[in-house]
Coordinates of C-alpha atoms in Angstrom, one line a residue:
M289 CA 32.4 22.9 -0.4
K290 CA 33.5 20.4 -3.2
K291 CA 34.6 18.1 -0.4
K292 CA 31.1 17.7 1.6
R293 CA 29.3 17.9 -1.7
I294 CA 31.2 14.5 -2.6
F295 CA 30.6 13.3 0.7
S296 CA 27.1 13.7 0.8
Y297 CA 27.2 11.9 -2.8
I298 CA 29.0 9.0 -1.1
Y299 CA 26.7 9.0 2.0
I300 CA 23.6 9.0 -0.5
A301 CA 24.8 5.9 -2.5
I302 CA 25.7 4.3 0.6
C303 CA 21.9 4.5 1.8
F304 CA 21.0 3.5 -1.5
A305 CA 23.1 0.3 -1.9
F306 CA 22.2 -0.5 1.5
F307 CA 18.3 -0.2 0.7
Y308 CA 18.0 -1.4 -2.8
L309 CA 21.3 -4.1 -3.2
P310 CA 19.1 -6.6 -1.1
I311 CA 16.3 -6.5 -3.1
L312 CA 18.8 -6.3 -6.6
V313 CA 20.1 -9.4 -5.4
T314 CA 17.0 -11.2 -4.8
M315 CA 15.6 -10.2 -8.5
V316 CA 19.1 -11.4 -9.9
F317 CA 19.2 -14.8 -8.2
S318 CA 15.4 -15.6 -9.2
F319 CA 16.9 -16.2 -12.8
N320 CA 19.8 -18.6 -11.3
S321 CA 19.7 -22.2 -12.8
S322 CA 21.0 -23.8 -9.8
K323 CA 19.3 -24.2 -6.3
S324 CA 22.5 -22.0 -5.3
L325 CA 21.5 -18.7 -3.1
T326 CA 25.1 -17.5 -3.5
K327 CA 26.5 -18.3 -6.7
F328 CA 25.0 -17.3 -10.2
T329 CA 25.3 -20.2 -12.1
G330 CA 23.2 -19.3 -15.3
F331 CA 20.1 -17.7 -16.7
S332 CA 16.9 -19.6 -16.2
L333 CA 13.1 -18.9 -15.7
K334 CA 13.0 -22.5 -14.4
W335 CA 12.0 -21.1 -10.7
Y336 CA 9.2 -19.1 -12.6
G337 CA 8.1 -22.1 -13.9
E338 CA 8.0 -24.1 -10.7
L339 CA 6.1 -21.2 -9.3
L340 CA 3.1 -21.2 -11.5
A341 CA 3.2 -24.8 -11.3
D342 CA 2.8 -24.5 -7.4
G343 CA -1.2 -24.7 -6.7
E344 CA -0.3 -23.6 -2.9
I345 CA 1.6 -20.4 -4.1
M346 CA -0.8 -19.5 -6.7
K347 CA -3.6 -20.0 -4.3
A348 CA -1.7 -17.5 -1.9
V349 CA -1.2 -15.0 -4.5
Y350 CA -5.0 -14.7 -5.2
V351 CA -5.7 -14.4 -1.9
S352 CA -3.1 -11.5 -1.6
V353 CA -4.3 -9.8 -4.5
S354 CA -8.1 -10.3 -4.0
V355 CA -7.8 -9.2 -0.2
A356 CA -6.0 -6.3 -0.9
V357 CA -7.9 -5.3 -3.6
I358 CA -11.2 -5.4 -1.7
A359 CA -9.6 -4.0 1.1
T360 CA -7.9 -1.0 -0.4
I361 CA -11.4 -0.4 -2.2
V362 CA -13.2 -0.5 1.0
A363 CA -11.1 1.5 3.1
T364 CA -10.7 4.3 0.5
I365 CA -14.3 4.5 0.9
L366 CA -14.7 4.8 4.3
G367 CA -11.7 6.7 4.9
T368 CA -12.8 9.5 2.6
I369 CA -16.2 9.6 3.7
T370 CA -14.9 10.0 7.2
A371 CA -12.6 12.5 6.2
I372 CA -14.9 14.6 4.6
G373 CA -17.3 14.4 7.4
L374 CA -14.8 15.4 10.3
S375 CA -14.3 18.7 8.3
K376 CA -18.0 19.1 9.1
N377 CA -17.6 18.5 12.8
R378 CA -16.7 20.9 15.7
K379 CA -13.1 21.3 16.5
V380 CA -13.3 19.3 19.9
V381 CA -15.0 16.1 18.2
K382 CA -12.4 16.5 15.2
E383 CA -9.6 16.4 17.7
W384 CA -10.8 13.4 19.5
I385 CA -11.5 11.4 16.7
L386 CA -8.2 12.3 15.0
N387 CA -6.3 11.1 18.2
I388 CA -8.2 7.8 18.0
N389 CA -7.4 7.2 14.6
N390 CA -3.9 7.7 15.6
I391 CA -3.9 4.7 17.7
P392 CA -4.1 2.1 15.5
I393 CA -1.3 3.5 13.5
M394 CA 1.2 4.2 16.5
N395 CA -0.2 0.6 17.9
P396 CA 2.7 -2.0 17.3
E397 CA 1.2 -4.8 14.9
I398 CA 1.6 -7.7 17.1
V399 CA -0.4 -6.0 19.8
T400 CA -3.4 -5.1 16.7
A401 CA -2.8 -8.6 15.4
I402 CA -3.7 -10.1 19.4
G403 CA -6.4 -7.8 19.6
L404 CA -7.9 -8.7 16.6
M405 CA -7.5 -12.6 16.9
I406 CA -9.0 -12.3 20.2
L407 CA -12.1 -10.2 19.2
F408 CA -12.7 -12.8 16.3
S409 CA -12.6 -15.7 19.2
S410 CA -14.5 -13.8 21.1
L411 CA -17.5 -13.2 18.6
K412 CA -17.0 -16.8 17.6
I413 CA -16.3 -15.9 13.9
S414 CA -14.2 -18.8 12.3
K415 CA -10.9 -17.8 11.1
G416 CA -10.3 -17.7 7.8
Y417 CA -10.5 -15.7 4.4
V418 CA -13.4 -13.3 5.8
T419 CA -11.1 -12.4 9.3
M420 CA -8.3 -11.5 7.2
L421 CA -9.8 -9.2 4.8
L422 CA -12.1 -7.9 7.9
A423 CA -8.8 -7.3 9.7
H424 CA -7.1 -5.6 6.5
I425 CA -10.1 -3.0 6.1
I426 CA -9.6 -2.5 9.8
F427 CA -6.1 -1.4 9.7
C428 CA -6.1 0.3 6.4
T429 CA -8.8 2.8 7.0
P430 CA -6.8 5.3 9.4
Y431 CA -4.1 5.4 6.9
V432 CA -6.7 6.6 4.3
I433 CA -8.3 8.9 7.2
T434 CA -4.7 10.4 7.8
S435 CA -3.9 10.8 3.7
V436 CA -7.3 12.3 3.0
Y437 CA -7.8 14.5 5.5
P438 CA -5.2 17.3 5.3
K439 CA -6.6 17.8 1.7
V440 CA -10.0 18.1 2.7
R441 CA -9.1 20.6 5.6
S442 CA -7.5 22.8 3.1
L443 CA -10.5 23.1 0.7
D444 CA -13.0 26.1 0.7
P445 CA -15.8 24.7 2.8
N446 CA -18.2 27.1 0.6
L447 CA -17.7 25.4 -2.7
A448 CA -20.2 22.5 -2.1
N449 CA -22.4 24.7 -1.0
A450 CA -21.8 27.1 -4.1
A451 CA -22.3 24.0 -6.3
M452 CA -25.6 23.3 -4.6
D453 CA -27.1 26.8 -5.5
L454 CA -26.2 26.4 -8.8
G455 CA -28.1 23.6 -9.3
A456 CA -26.2 20.6 -8.2
T457 CA -27.5 17.8 -6.2
P458 CA -25.4 16.8 -3.2
F459 CA -24.1 13.7 -4.9
Q460 CA -23.2 15.9 -7.9
A461 CA -21.4 18.3 -5.8
L462 CA -19.3 15.3 -3.5
T463 CA -18.1 13.7 -6.9
K464 CA -17.7 16.7 -9.4
V465 CA -16.5 18.9 -7.1
V466 CA -14.9 18.1 -3.7
L467 CA -13.5 14.4 -4.8
P468 CA -11.4 16.1 -7.9
M469 CA -10.1 18.1 -5.6
I470 CA -8.8 16.0 -3.0
K471 CA -8.0 13.2 -5.4
E472 CA -4.1 13.6 -4.6
G473 CA -4.9 12.3 -1.0
I474 CA -7.0 9.5 -2.0
F475 CA -4.5 8.4 -4.3
A476 CA -2.2 8.4 -1.5
G477 CA -4.4 6.7 0.6
V478 CA -4.9 3.7 -2.1
L479 CA -1.5 3.2 -2.4
L480 CA -0.7 3.1 1.3
S481 CA -3.3 0.6 2.1
F482 CA -3.0 -1.8 -1.0
T483 CA 0.9 -1.8 -0.6
M484 CA 0.4 -2.3 3.3
S485 CA -2.3 -4.8 2.8
F486 CA -0.3 -7.1 0.1
D487 CA 2.8 -7.3 2.0
D488 CA 1.4 -7.6 5.7
F489 CA 2.4 -10.8 7.9
V490 CA 1.9 -10.3 11.5
I491 CA -1.9 -9.5 11.2
S492 CA -2.4 -11.7 8.6
Y493 CA -0.5 -14.8 10.8
F494 CA -2.7 -13.9 14.0
V495 CA -6.4 -14.0 11.9
T496 CA -6.3 -16.7 9.3
G497 CA -6.7 -20.3 9.7
N498 CA -8.5 -23.0 7.8
G499 CA -5.4 -23.3 5.5
V500 CA -5.7 -19.6 4.0
Q501 CA -2.1 -17.9 3.6
N502 CA -1.2 -14.9 1.7
I503 CA 2.3 -14.5 0.0
S504 CA 3.9 -13.2 3.2
I505 CA 2.9 -16.4 5.1
I506 CA 4.1 -18.7 2.1
V507 CA 7.3 -16.8 2.0
Y508 CA 7.9 -17.2 5.7
N509 CA 7.2 -20.8 5.3
M510 CA 9.5 -20.9 2.7
T511 CA 12.5 -19.3 4.8
K512 CA 12.5 -22.6 6.7
R513 CA 14.2 -24.9 3.8
I514 CA 16.3 -23.6 0.7
N515 CA 13.8 -23.3 -1.8
P516 CA 15.1 -20.9 -4.6
T517 CA 11.6 -20.1 -5.8
I518 CA 11.1 -17.5 -2.8
N519 CA 13.3 -15.4 -5.3
A520 CA 10.9 -15.5 -8.0
L521 CA 7.9 -15.1 -5.7
S522 CA 9.8 -12.2 -3.8
T523 CA 10.6 -10.6 -7.1
I524 CA 6.7 -10.8 -8.5
V525 CA 5.6 -9.2 -5.3
I526 CA 8.7 -6.5 -5.4
S527 CA 7.5 -5.8 -9.3
V528 CA 3.3 -5.3 -8.2
L529 CA 4.7 -2.9 -5.9
I530 CA 7.0 -0.8 -7.8
I531 CA 3.9 -1.0 -10.6
T532 CA 1.3 0.5 -8.2
I533 CA 3.5 3.4 -7.4
L534 CA 3.6 4.1 -11.0
L535 CA 0.2 3.5 -11.5
V536 CA -0.8 6.0 -8.7
Y537 CA 2.0 8.6 -9.0
V538 CA 3.5 8.6 -12.5
I539 CA 0.3 8.4 -14.4
P540 CA -1.6 11.0 -12.6
M541 CA 1.5 13.3 -13.2
L542 CA 1.9 12.8 -16.9
I543 CA -2.1 13.6 -17.2
R544 CA -1.6 16.7 -15.5
R545 CA 1.3 17.7 -17.6
K546 CA -0.6 16.8 -20.9
K547 CA -3.6 19.0 -19.5
E548 CA -1.2 21.9 -19.0
K549 CA 0.3 21.6 -22.4
Q550 CA -3.0 21.8 -23.8
R551 CA -3.8 24.6 -21.9
N552 CA -0.9 26.3 -22.5
E553 CA -1.7 25.5 -26.3
K554 CA -5.1 27.4 -26.1
V555 CA -3.5 30.3 -24.5
C556 CA -0.7 30.7 -27.2

């Protein structure tokens, strides 16, 4: 039994090393003083300075962040409203809509990218920032619906009606009763939307134009030549994703623990 436990620990350690060692190496070499991508010669913030001085990269950072934030907000609103509306529909309608919603999730990204590119071209929409934003909203919304709907389905359908019977308006019943009870699903949808939008490459590459590039496209172009700035840029992207995960998961957990502690103190 002890040998099996040791083997399982070793296996887990190997898995963690396989997944996270490349990320750690990238972060370490972003502080390398030389151009070498294999030999660490000394600590330096040189590549971060060059990164901040590069106007093209900073423009790409702005595009990535702005598109990710706007797409996340819009997709979260659309996905949450859709999930709540689905709970009020007949079973046949629910099943059809949920099955249709799963198609973009299961569909290969390259197929979605080509489809959106043809759609924008057929509508004669000039490819650029707007088409990238629309594409990100389109592929993020199904993930929000998938995250929020199980929470909505687990709610008592009479809660909103009870709130309105007690004098609440429909909007108050939604914001003060329904949304607080499904906030975990909404947070999960926000996290999925932001991370997928922020680091998307395939769809962004096919629907962009007019010199509009996000971070993923810039990184792809950097791989064609040796440029240690790519390590600094990748480190910033990784840091943003880690901070996002902490904000979405850790802060609500700390708030929940604080409320439980206050509740226990009142009981005592």
